[in-house]
JSON list of C-alpha atoms in Angstrom, two decimals:
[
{"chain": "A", "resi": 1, "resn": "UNK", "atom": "CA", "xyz": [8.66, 13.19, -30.06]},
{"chain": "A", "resi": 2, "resn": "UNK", "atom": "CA", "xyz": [6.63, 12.20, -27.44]},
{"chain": "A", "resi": 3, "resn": "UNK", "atom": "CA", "xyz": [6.51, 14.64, -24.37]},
{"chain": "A", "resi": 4, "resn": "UNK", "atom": "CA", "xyz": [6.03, 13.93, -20.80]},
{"chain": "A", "resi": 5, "resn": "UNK", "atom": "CA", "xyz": [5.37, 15.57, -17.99]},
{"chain": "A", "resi": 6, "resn": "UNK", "atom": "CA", "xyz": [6.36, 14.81, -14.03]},
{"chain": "A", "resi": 7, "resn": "UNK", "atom": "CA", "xyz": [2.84, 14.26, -12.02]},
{"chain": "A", "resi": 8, "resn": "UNK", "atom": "CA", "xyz": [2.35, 16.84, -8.68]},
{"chain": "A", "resi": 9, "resn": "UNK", "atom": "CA", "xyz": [1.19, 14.68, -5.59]},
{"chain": "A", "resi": 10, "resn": "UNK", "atom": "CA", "xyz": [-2.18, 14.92, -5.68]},
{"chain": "A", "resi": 11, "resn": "UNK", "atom": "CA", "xyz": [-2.31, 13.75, -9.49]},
{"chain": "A", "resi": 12, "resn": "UNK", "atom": "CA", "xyz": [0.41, 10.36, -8.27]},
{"chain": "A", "resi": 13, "resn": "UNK", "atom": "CA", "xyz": [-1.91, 10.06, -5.87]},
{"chain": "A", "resi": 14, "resn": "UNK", "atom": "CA", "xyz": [-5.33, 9.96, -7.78]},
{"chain": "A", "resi": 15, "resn": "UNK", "atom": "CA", "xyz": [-3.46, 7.40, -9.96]},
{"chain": "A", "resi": 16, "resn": "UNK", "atom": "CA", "xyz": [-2.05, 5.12, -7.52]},
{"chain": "A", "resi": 17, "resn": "UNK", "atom": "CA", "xyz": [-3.86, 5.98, -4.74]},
{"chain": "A", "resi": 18, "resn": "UNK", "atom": "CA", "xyz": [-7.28, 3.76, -5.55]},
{"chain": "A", "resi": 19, "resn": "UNK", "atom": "CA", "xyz": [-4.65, 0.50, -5.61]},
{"chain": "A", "resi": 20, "resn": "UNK", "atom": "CA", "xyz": [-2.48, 1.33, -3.09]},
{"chain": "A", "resi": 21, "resn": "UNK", "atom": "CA", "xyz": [-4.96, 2.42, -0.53]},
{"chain": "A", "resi": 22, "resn": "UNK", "atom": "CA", "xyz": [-6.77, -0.91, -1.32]},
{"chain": "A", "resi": 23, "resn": "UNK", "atom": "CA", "xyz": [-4.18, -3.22, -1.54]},
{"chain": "A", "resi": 24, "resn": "UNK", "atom": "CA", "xyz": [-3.08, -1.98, 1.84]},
{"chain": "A", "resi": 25, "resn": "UNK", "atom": "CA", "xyz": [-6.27, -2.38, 3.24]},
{"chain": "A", "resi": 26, "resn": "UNK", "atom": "CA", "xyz": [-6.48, -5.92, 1.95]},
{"chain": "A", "resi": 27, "resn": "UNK", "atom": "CA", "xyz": [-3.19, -6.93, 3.13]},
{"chain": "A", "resi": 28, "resn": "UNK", "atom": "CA", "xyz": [-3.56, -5.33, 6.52]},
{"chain": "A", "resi": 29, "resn": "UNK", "atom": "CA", "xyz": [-6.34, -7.60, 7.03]},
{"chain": "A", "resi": 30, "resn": "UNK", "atom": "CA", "xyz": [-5.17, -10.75, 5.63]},
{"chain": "A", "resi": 31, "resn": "UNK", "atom": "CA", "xyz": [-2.81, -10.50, 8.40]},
{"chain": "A", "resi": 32, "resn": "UNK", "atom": "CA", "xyz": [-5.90, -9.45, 10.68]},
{"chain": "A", "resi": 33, "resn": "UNK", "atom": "CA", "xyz": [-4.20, -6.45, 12.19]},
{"chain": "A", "resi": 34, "resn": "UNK", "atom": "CA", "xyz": [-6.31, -3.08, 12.70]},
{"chain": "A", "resi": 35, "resn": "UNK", "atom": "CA", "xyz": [-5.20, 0.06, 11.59]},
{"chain": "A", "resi": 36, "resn": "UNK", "atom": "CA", "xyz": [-3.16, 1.19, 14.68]},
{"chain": "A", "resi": 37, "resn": "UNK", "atom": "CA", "xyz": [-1.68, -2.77, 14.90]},
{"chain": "A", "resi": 38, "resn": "UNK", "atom": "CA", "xyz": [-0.56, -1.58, 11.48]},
{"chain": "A", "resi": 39, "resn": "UNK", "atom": "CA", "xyz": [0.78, 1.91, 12.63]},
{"chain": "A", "resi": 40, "resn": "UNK", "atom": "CA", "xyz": [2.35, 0.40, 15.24]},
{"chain": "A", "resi": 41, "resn": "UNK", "atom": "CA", "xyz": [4.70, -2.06, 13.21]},
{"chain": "A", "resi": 42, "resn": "UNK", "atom": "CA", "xyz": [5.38, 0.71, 10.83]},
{"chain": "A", "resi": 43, "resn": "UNK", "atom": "CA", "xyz": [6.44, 3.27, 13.11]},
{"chain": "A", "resi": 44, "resn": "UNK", "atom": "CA", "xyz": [3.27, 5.33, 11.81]},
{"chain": "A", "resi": 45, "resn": "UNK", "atom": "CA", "xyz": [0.10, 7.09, 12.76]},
{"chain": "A", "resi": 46, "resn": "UNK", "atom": "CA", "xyz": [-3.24, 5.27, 12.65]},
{"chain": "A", "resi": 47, "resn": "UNK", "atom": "CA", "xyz": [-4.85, 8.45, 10.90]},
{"chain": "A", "resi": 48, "resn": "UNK", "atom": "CA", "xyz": [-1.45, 7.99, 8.14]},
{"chain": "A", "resi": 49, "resn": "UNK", "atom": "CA", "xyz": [-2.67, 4.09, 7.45]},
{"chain": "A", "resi": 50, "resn": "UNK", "atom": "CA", "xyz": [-6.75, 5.79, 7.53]},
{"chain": "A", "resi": 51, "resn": "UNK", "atom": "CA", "xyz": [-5.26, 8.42, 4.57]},
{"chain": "A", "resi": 52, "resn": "UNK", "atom": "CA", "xyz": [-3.65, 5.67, 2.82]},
{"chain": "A", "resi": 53, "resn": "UNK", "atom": "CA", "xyz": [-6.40, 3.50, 2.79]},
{"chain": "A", "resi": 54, "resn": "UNK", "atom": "CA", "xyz": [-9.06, 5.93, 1.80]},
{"chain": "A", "resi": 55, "resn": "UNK", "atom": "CA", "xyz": [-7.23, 7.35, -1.08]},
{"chain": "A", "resi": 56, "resn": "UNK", "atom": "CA", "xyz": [-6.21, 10.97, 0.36]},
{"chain": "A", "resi": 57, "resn": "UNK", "atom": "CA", "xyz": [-2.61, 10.38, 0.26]},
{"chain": "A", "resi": 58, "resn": "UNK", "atom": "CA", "xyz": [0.31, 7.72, -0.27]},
{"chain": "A", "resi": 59, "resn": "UNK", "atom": "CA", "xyz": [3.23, 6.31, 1.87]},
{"chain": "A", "resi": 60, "resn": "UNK", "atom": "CA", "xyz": [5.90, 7.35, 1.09]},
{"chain": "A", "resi": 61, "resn": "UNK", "atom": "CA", "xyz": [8.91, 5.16, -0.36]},
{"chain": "A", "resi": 62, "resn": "UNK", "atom": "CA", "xyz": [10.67, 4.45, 3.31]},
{"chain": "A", "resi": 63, "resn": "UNK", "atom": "CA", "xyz": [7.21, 3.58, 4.36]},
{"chain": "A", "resi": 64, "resn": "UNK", "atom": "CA", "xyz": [6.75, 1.19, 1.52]},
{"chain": "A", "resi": 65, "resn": "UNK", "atom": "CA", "xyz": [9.87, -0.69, 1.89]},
{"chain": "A", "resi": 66, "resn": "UNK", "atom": "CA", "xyz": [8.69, -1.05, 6.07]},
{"chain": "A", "resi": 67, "resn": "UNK", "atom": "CA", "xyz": [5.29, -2.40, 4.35]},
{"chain": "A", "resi": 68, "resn": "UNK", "atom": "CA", "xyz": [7.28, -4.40, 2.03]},
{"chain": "A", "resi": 69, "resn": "UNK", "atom": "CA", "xyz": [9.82, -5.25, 5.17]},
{"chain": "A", "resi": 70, "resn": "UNK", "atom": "CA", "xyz": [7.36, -6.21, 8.01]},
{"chain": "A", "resi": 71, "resn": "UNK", "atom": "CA", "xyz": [4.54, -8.15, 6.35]},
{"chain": "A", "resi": 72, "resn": "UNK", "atom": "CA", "xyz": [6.62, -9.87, 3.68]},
{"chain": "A", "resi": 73, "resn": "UNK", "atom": "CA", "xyz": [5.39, -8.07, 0.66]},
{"chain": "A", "resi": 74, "resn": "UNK", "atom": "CA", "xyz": [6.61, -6.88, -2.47]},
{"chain": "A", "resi": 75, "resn": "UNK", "atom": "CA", "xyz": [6.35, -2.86, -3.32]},
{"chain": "A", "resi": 76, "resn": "UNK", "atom": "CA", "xyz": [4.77, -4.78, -7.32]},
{"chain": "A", "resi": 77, "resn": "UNK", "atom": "CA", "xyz": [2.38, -6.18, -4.36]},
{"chain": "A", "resi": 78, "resn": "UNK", "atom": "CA", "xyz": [1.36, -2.82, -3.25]},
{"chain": "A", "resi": 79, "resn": "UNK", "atom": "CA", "xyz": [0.82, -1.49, -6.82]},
{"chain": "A", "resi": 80, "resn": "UNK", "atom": "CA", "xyz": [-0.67, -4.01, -8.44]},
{"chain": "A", "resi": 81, "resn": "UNK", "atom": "CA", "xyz": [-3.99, -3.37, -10.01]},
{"chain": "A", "resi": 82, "resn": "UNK", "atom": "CA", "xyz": [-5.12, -7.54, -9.25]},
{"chain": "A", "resi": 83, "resn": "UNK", "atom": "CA", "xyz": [-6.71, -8.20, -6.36]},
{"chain": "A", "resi": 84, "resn": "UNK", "atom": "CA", "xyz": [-6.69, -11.88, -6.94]},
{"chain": "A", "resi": 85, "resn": "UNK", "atom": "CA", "xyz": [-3.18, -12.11, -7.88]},
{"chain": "A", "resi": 86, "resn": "UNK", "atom": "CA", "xyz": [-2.15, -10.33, -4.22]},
{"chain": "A", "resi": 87, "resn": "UNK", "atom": "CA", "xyz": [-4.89, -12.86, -2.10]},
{"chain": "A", "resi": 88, "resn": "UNK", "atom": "CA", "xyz": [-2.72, -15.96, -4.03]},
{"chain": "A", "resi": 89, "resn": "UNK", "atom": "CA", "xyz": [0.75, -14.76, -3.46]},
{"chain": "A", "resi": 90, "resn": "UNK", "atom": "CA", "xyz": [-0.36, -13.73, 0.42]},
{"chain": "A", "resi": 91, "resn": "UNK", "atom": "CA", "xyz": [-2.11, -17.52, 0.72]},
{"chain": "A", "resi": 92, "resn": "UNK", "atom": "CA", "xyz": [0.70, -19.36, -0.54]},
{"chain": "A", "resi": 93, "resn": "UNK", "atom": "CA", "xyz": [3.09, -17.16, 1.92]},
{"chain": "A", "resi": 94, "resn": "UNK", "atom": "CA", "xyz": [1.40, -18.15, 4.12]},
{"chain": "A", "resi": 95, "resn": "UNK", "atom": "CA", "xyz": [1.55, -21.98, 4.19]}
]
């Protein structure tokens, strides 16, 4: 029987974190938008968007879906371990 157990924040976020934080990054500046551009659309803090993209914490799900909402996005986008796979999907967006 195989036995599982439910991850605390701080472990979710040491396994999701290093992607998430950097796929943020990278899509923030695909679009060219600084952090606080970013904060703005999202109805967030700059120092949130800093967290998230230096791996201290994690948006939460609402946040995601406003990620996923205003830049056009998928939350498998924001997860994803492949780099190149986001930069082609955000290129051919954006033609």
């Amino acid at each position: 029987m195989w036995g599982f157990r439910e991850l605390n924040d701080e472990e979710l976020t040491k396994v999701l974190g290093g992607s998430v934080g950097k796929n943020i990054r990278m899509i923030r500046n695909h679009f060219c938008l600084s952090q606080d551009q970013l904060a703005d659309k999202l109805y967030v803090t700059r120092q949130s968007v800093s967290k998230w993209e230096n791996e201290v914490d994690l948006p939460d799900l609402a946040t995601m879906m406003k990620i996923r909402e205003k830049l056009d996005v998928s939350i498998d986008d924001l997860v994803d371990l492949s780099e190149v796979d986001i930069l082609d999907k955000l290129k051919k967006n954006s033609n």
